[in-house]
Short mmCIF file of C-alpha atoms in Angstrom, two decimals:
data_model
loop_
_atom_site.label_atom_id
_atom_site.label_comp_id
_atom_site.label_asym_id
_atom_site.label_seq_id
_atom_site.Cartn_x
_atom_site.Cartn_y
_atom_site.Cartn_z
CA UNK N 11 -20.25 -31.79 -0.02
CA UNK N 12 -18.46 -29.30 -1.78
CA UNK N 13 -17.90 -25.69 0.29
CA UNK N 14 -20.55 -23.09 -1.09
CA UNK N 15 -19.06 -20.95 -3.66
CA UNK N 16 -19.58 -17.63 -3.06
CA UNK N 17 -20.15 -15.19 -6.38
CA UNK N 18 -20.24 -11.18 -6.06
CA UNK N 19 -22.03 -9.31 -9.09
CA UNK N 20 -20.90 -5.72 -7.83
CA UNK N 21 -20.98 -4.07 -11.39
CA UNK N 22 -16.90 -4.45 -12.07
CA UNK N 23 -17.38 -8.41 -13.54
CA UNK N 24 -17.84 -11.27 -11.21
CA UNK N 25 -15.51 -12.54 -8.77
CA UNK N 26 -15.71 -16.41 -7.84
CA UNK N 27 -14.48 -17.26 -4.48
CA UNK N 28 -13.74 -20.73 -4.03
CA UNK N 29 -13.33 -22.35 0.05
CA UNK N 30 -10.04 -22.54 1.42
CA UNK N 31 -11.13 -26.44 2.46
CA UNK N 32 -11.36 -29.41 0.54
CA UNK N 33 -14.51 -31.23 0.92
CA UNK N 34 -16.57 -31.47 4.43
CA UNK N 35 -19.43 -33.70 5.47
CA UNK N 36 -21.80 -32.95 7.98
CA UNK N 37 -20.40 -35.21 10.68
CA UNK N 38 -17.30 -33.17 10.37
CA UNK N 39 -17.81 -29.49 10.35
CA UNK N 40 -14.80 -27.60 8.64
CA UNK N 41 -12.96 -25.50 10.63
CA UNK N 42 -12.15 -22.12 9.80
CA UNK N 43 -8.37 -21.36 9.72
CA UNK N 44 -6.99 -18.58 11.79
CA UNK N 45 -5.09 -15.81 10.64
CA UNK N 46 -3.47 -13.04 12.06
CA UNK N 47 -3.33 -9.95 10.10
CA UNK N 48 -1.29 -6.84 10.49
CA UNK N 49 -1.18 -3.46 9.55
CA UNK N 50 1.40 -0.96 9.54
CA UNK N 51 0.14 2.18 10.45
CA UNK N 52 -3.36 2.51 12.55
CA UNK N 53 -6.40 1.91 10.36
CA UNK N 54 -7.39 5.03 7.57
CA UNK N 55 -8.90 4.66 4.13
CA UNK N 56 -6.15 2.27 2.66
CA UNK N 57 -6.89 -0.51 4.68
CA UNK N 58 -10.93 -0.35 3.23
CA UNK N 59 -10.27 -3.40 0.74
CA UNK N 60 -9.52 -5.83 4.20
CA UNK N 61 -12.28 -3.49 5.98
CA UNK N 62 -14.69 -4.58 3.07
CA UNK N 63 -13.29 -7.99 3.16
CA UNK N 64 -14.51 -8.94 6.56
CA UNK N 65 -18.17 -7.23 6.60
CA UNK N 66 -19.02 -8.62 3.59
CA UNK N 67 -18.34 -12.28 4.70
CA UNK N 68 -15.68 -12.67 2.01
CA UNK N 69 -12.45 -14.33 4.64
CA UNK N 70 -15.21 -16.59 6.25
CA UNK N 71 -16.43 -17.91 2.94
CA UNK N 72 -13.15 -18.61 1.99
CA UNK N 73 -12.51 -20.47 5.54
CA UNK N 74 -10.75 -18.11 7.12
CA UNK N 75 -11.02 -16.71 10.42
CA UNK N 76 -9.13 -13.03 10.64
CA UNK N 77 -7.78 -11.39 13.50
CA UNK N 78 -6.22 -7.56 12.77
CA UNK N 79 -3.67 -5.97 14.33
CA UNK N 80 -1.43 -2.98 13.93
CA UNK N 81 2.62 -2.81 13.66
CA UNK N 82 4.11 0.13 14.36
CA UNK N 83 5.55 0.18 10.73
CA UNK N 84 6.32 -1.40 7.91
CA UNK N 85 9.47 -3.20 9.37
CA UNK N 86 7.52 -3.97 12.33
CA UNK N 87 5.36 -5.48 10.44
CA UNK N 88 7.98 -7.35 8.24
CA UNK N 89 9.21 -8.86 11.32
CA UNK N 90 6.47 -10.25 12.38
CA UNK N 91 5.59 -12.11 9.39
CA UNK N 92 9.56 -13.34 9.30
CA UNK N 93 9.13 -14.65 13.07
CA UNK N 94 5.23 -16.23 12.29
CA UNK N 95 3.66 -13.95 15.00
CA UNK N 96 1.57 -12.70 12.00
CA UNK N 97 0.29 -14.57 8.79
CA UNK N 98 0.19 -11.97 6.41
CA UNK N 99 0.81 -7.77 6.67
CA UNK N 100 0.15 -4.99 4.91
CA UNK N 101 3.37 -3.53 3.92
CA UNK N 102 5.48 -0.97 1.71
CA UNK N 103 6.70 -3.49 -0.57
CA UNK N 104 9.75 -0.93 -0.47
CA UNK N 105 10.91 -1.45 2.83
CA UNK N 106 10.50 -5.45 2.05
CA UNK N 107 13.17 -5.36 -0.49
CA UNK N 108 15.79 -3.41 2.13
CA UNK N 109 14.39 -5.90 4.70
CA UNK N 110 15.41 -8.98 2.38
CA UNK N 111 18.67 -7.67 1.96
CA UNK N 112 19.59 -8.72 5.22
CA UNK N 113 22.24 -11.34 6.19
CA UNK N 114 20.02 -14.00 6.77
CA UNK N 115 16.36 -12.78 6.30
CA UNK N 116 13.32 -14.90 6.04
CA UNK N 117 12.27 -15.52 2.62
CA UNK N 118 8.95 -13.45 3.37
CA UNK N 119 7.64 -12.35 -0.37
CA UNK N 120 4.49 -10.47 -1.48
CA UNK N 121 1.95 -12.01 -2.98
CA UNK N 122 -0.33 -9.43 -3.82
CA UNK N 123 0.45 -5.39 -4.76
CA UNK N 124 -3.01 -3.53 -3.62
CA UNK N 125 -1.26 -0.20 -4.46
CA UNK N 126 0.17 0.10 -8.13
CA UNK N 127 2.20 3.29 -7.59
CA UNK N 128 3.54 4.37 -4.42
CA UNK N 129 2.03 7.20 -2.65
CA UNK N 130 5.37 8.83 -2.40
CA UNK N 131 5.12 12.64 -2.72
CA UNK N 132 6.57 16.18 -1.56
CA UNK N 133 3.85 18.23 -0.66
CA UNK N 134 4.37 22.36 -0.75
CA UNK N 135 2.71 25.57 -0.37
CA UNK N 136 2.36 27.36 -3.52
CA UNK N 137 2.67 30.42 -1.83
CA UNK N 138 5.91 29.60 -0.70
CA UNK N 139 7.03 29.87 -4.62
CA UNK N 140 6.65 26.03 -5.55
CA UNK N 141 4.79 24.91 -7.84
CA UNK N 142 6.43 21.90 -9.57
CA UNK N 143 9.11 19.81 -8.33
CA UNK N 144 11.94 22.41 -9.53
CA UNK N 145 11.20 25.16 -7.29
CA UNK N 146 12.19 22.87 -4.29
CA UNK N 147 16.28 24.19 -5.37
CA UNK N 148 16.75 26.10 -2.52
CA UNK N 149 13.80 25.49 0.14
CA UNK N 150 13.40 24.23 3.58
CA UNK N 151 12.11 20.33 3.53
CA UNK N 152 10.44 18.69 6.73
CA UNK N 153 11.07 15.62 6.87
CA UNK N 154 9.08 12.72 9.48
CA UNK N 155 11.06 10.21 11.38
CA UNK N 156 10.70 7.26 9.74
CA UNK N 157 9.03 8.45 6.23
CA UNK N 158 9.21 6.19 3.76
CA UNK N 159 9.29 9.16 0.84
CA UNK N 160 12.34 10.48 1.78
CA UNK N 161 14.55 7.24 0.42
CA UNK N 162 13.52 7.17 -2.98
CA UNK N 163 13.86 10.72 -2.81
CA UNK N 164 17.89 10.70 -4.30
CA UNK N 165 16.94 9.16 -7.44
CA UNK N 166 13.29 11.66 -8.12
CA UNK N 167 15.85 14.27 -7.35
CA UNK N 168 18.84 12.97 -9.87
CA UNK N 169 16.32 12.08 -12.42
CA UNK N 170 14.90 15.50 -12.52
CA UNK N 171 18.49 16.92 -12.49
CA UNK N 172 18.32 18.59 -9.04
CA UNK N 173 21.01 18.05 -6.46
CA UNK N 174 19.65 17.19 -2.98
CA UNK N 175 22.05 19.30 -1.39
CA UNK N 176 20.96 22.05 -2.24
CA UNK N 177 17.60 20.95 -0.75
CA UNK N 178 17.85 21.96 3.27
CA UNK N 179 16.04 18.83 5.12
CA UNK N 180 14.71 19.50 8.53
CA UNK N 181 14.06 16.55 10.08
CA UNK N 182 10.44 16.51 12.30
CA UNK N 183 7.96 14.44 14.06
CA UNK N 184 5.68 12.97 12.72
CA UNK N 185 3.19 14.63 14.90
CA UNK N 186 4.21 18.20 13.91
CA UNK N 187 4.35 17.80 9.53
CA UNK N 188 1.28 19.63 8.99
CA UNK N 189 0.96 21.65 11.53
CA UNK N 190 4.16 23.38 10.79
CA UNK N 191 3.43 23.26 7.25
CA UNK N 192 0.44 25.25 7.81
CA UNK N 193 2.09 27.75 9.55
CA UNK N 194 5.17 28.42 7.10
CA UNK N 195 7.67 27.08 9.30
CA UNK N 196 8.59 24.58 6.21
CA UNK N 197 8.33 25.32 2.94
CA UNK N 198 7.48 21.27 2.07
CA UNK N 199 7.26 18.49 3.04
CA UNK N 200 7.76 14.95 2.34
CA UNK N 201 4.86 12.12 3.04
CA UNK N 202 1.86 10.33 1.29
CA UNK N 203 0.31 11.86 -0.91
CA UNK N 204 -3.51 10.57 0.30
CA UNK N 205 -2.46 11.68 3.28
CA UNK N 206 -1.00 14.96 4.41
CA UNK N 207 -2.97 17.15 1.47
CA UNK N 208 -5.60 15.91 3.57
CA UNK N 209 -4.84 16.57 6.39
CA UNK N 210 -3.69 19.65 5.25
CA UNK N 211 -6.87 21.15 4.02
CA UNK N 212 -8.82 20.17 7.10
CA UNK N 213 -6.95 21.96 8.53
CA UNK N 214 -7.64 25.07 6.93
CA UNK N 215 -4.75 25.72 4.29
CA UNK N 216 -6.91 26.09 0.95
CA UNK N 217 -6.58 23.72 -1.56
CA UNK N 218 -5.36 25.77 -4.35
CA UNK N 219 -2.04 26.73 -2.17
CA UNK N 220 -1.30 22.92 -2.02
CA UNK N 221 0.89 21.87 -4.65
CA UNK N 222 1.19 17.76 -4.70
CA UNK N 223 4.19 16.27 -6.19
CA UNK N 224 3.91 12.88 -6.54
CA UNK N 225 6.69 10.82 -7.26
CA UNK N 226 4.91 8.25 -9.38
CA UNK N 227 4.68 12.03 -11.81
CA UNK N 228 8.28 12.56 -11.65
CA UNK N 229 9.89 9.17 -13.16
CA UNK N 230 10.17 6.96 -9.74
CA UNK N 231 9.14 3.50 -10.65
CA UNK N 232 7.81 2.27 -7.24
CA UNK N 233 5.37 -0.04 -6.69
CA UNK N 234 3.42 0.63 -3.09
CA UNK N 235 1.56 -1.47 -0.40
CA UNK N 236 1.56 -4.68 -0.83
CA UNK N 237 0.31 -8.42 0.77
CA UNK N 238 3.17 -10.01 2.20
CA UNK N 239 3.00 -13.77 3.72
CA UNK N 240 4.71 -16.05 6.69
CA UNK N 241 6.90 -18.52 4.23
CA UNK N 242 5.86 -21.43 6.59
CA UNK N 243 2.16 -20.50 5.95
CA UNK N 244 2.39 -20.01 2.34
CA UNK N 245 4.52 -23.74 2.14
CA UNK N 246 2.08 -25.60 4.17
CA UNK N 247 -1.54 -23.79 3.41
CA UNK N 248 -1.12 -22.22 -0.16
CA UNK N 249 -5.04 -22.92 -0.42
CA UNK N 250 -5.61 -20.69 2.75
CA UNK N 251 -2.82 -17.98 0.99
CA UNK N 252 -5.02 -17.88 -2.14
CA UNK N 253 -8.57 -17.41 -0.62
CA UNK N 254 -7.38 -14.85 1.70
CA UNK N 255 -6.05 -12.98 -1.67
CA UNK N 256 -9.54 -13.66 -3.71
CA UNK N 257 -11.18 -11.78 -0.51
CA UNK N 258 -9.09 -8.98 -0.93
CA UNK N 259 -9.52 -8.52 -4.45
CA UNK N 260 -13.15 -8.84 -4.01
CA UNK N 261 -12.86 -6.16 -1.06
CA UNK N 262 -10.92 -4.01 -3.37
CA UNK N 263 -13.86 -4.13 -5.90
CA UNK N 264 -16.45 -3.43 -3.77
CA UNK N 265 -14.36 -0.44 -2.08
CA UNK N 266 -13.89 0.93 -5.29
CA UNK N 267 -17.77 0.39 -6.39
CA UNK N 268 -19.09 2.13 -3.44
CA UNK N 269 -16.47 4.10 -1.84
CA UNK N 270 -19.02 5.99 0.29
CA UNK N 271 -19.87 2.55 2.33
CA UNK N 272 -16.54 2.08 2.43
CA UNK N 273 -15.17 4.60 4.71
CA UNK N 274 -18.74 4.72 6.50
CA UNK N 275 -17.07 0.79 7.50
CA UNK N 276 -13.49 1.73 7.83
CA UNK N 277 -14.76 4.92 9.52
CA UNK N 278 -16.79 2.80 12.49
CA UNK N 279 -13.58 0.92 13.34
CA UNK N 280 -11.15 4.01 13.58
CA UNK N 281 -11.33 5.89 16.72
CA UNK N 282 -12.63 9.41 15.92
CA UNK N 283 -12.01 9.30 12.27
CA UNK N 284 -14.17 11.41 9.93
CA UNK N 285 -16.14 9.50 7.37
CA UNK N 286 -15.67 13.26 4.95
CA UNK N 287 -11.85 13.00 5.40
CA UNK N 288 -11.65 9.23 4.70
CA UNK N 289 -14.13 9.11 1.45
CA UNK N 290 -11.81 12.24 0.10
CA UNK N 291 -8.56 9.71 1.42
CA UNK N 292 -9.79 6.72 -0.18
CA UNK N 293 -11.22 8.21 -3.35
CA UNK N 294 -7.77 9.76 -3.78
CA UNK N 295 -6.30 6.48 -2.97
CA UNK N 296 -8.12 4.82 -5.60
CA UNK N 297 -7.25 7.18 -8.24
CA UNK N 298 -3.58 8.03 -7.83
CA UNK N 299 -2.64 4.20 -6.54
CA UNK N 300 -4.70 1.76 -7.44
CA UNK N 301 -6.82 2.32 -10.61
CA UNK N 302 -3.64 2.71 -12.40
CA UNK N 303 -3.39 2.30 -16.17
CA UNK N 304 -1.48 -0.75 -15.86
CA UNK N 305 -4.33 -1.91 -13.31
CA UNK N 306 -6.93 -1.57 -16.13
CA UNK N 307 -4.73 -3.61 -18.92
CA UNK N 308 -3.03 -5.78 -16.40
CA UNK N 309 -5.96 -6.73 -13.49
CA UNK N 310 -5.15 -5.91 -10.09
CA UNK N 311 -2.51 -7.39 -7.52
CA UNK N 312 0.45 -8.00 -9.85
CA UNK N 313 3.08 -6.66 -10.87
CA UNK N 314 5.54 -5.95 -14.38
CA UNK N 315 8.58 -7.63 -13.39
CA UNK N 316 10.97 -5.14 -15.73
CA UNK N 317 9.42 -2.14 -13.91
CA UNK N 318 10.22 -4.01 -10.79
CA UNK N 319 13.63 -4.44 -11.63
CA UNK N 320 13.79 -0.98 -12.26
CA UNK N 321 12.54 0.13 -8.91
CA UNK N 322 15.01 -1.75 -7.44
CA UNK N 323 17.54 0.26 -9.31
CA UNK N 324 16.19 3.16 -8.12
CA UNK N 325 15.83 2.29 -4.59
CA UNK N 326 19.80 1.38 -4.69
CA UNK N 327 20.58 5.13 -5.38
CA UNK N 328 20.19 5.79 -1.39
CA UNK N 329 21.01 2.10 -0.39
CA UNK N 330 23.99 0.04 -0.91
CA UNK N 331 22.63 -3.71 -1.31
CA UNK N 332 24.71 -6.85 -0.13
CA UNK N 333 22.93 -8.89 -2.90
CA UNK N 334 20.59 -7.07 -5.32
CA UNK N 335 17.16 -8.88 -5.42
CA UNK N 336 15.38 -9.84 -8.45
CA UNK N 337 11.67 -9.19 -8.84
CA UNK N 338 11.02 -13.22 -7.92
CA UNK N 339 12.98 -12.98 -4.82
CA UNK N 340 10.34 -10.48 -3.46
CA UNK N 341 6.97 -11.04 -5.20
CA UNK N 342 5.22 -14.57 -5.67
CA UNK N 343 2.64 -14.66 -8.50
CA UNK N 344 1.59 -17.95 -7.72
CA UNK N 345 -0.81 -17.03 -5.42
CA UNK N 346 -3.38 -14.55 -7.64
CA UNK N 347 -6.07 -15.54 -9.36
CA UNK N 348 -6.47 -15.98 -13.06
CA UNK N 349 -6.44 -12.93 -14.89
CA UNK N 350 -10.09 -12.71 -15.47
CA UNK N 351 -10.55 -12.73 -12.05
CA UNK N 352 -8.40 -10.01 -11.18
CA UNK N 353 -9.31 -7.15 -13.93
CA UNK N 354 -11.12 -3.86 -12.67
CA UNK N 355 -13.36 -1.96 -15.55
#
């Protein structure tokens, strides 16, 4: 008989989930499929849609049998989904394109975009005299190893006629961004902007000295984290490829339905997390990066291929490409659901 299909009514529409499997008989018992799952940074508040996902039973109904682990990055991450030690990854669909640019890289694409707009921001202290993104002229920038912000940076700063150079960048650890922040040993820095306003404030700097300039504000174009897929997987099981994206989008919903249950979930599997800090993170998250207003007209998970193309312009202002991509050579629509089935209200 036909696998169960499993319907959510969580106030946002309902969301059919259809198995993974054909048909089964009782005689033989379908198995589920097993999939490893990566993401690229410890768990926090963005990972709640694949937190959600699991508890609610949504990867088992669709067959699937999910395993997480974390990269230590997004091209960590990319790399294991090129050599098929992971099926799928949560990624900056950013570092994808740079990673596809490579002589040759594994066709590895996205298949679905969970955050709209990149989280991409330079965070400052008002009472070091910025307030908007032209009082950085001048000022002392921190900047992570290995931040993601700080490469679309050249083409925010061009498009808002400033000239980087005149921008001092200090580069830090990771480990020290806030804390020297905090004590006025920067006068910015660059990061996420869910995450070290934050961090920030719980850490005593008041709110209203925290000015947040998000990229997405000052004309960058970028698209965020994203689904990406093993190409052998997505060849050979596209039916286990599409039910592990209808449990996402239902995990999405129900993250952004009740928020508070949410992080209490994602919150249980962090170690010493704070369910305050994470509802603030993910409520943030939902506003700035995935309720978007193309979200509401378009549905979730997709993406506008001529914005795309544009973001791949900007990107090549601070990296030379062997072989410019196109939107198709990175993202794989064939995998989301119909568009009914994707739209958030």
């Amino acid at each position: 008989m036909f696998r169960t299909i499993l319907v959510l009514l969580i106030g946002l529409g309902a969301v059919v989930c259809s198995g993974a499997g054909q048909t089964e008989t009782a005689s033989e018992p379908h198995q589920p499929i097993a999939i490893q799952f990566t993401l690229d940074r410890p768990i926090d508040a963005a990972a709640s849609p694949f937190v959600m996902a699991g508890v609610s039973g949504l990867f088992s109904a669709e067959g699937l049998a999910v395993t997480t682990n974390v990269a230590g990055g997004s091209s960590d991450a990319i790399a294991r989904v090129a050599a098929g030690s992971s099926d799928f990854a949560l990624v900056d669909i950013n570092a994808l394109i740079r990673f596809r640019d490579r002589q040759g890289a594994p066709p590895v694409k996205a298949v679905f975009v969970l955050f709209n707009q990149a989280p991409y921001a330079i965070v400052a202290r008002k009472s070091r005299g910025i307030n908007a993104l032209s009082d950085i002229d001048g000022k002392n920038l921190g900047v992570a190893e290995g931040d993601l912000s700080i490469r679309l940076w050249p083409a925010v700063a061009k498009q808002n006629g400033i000239k980087p150079g005149h921008v001092k960048q200090s580069s830090i650890s990771p480990a020290v961004r806030e804390p020297m922040l905090s004590a006025g040993q920067l006068d910015a820095v660059t990061g996420f902007s869910y995450l070290s306003p934050i961090n920030l404030k719980d850490r005593g700097v008041p709110a209203d000295d925290l000015a947040v300039l998000r990229f997405a504000d000052y004309g960058c174009e970028a698209y965020g984290f994203a689904v990406i897929v093993n190409p052998a997987l997505a060849a050979t099981k596209p039916e286990a490829v599409k039910g592990f994206v209808r449990a996402v989008i239902v995990g999405t919903h129900i993250a952004i339905k009740d928020p508070r249950r949410a992080a209490t979930e994602t919150v249980n599997r962090m170690d010493g997390g704070s369910r305050d800090l994470e509802l603030e993170r993910l409520r943030t998250i939902i506003r700035d990066n995935v309720l978007t207003a193309e979200v509401k007209h378009h549905g979730i998970g997709g993406i506008d291929p001529a914005r795309f193309e544009r973001s791949i312009e900007q990107i090549a202002a601070d990296f030379k490409f062997q072989k410019r991509p196109t939107a198709a050579d990175i993202f794989d629509d064939s995998f989301l659901p119909p568009l009914n089935g994707r739209l958030v209200n």
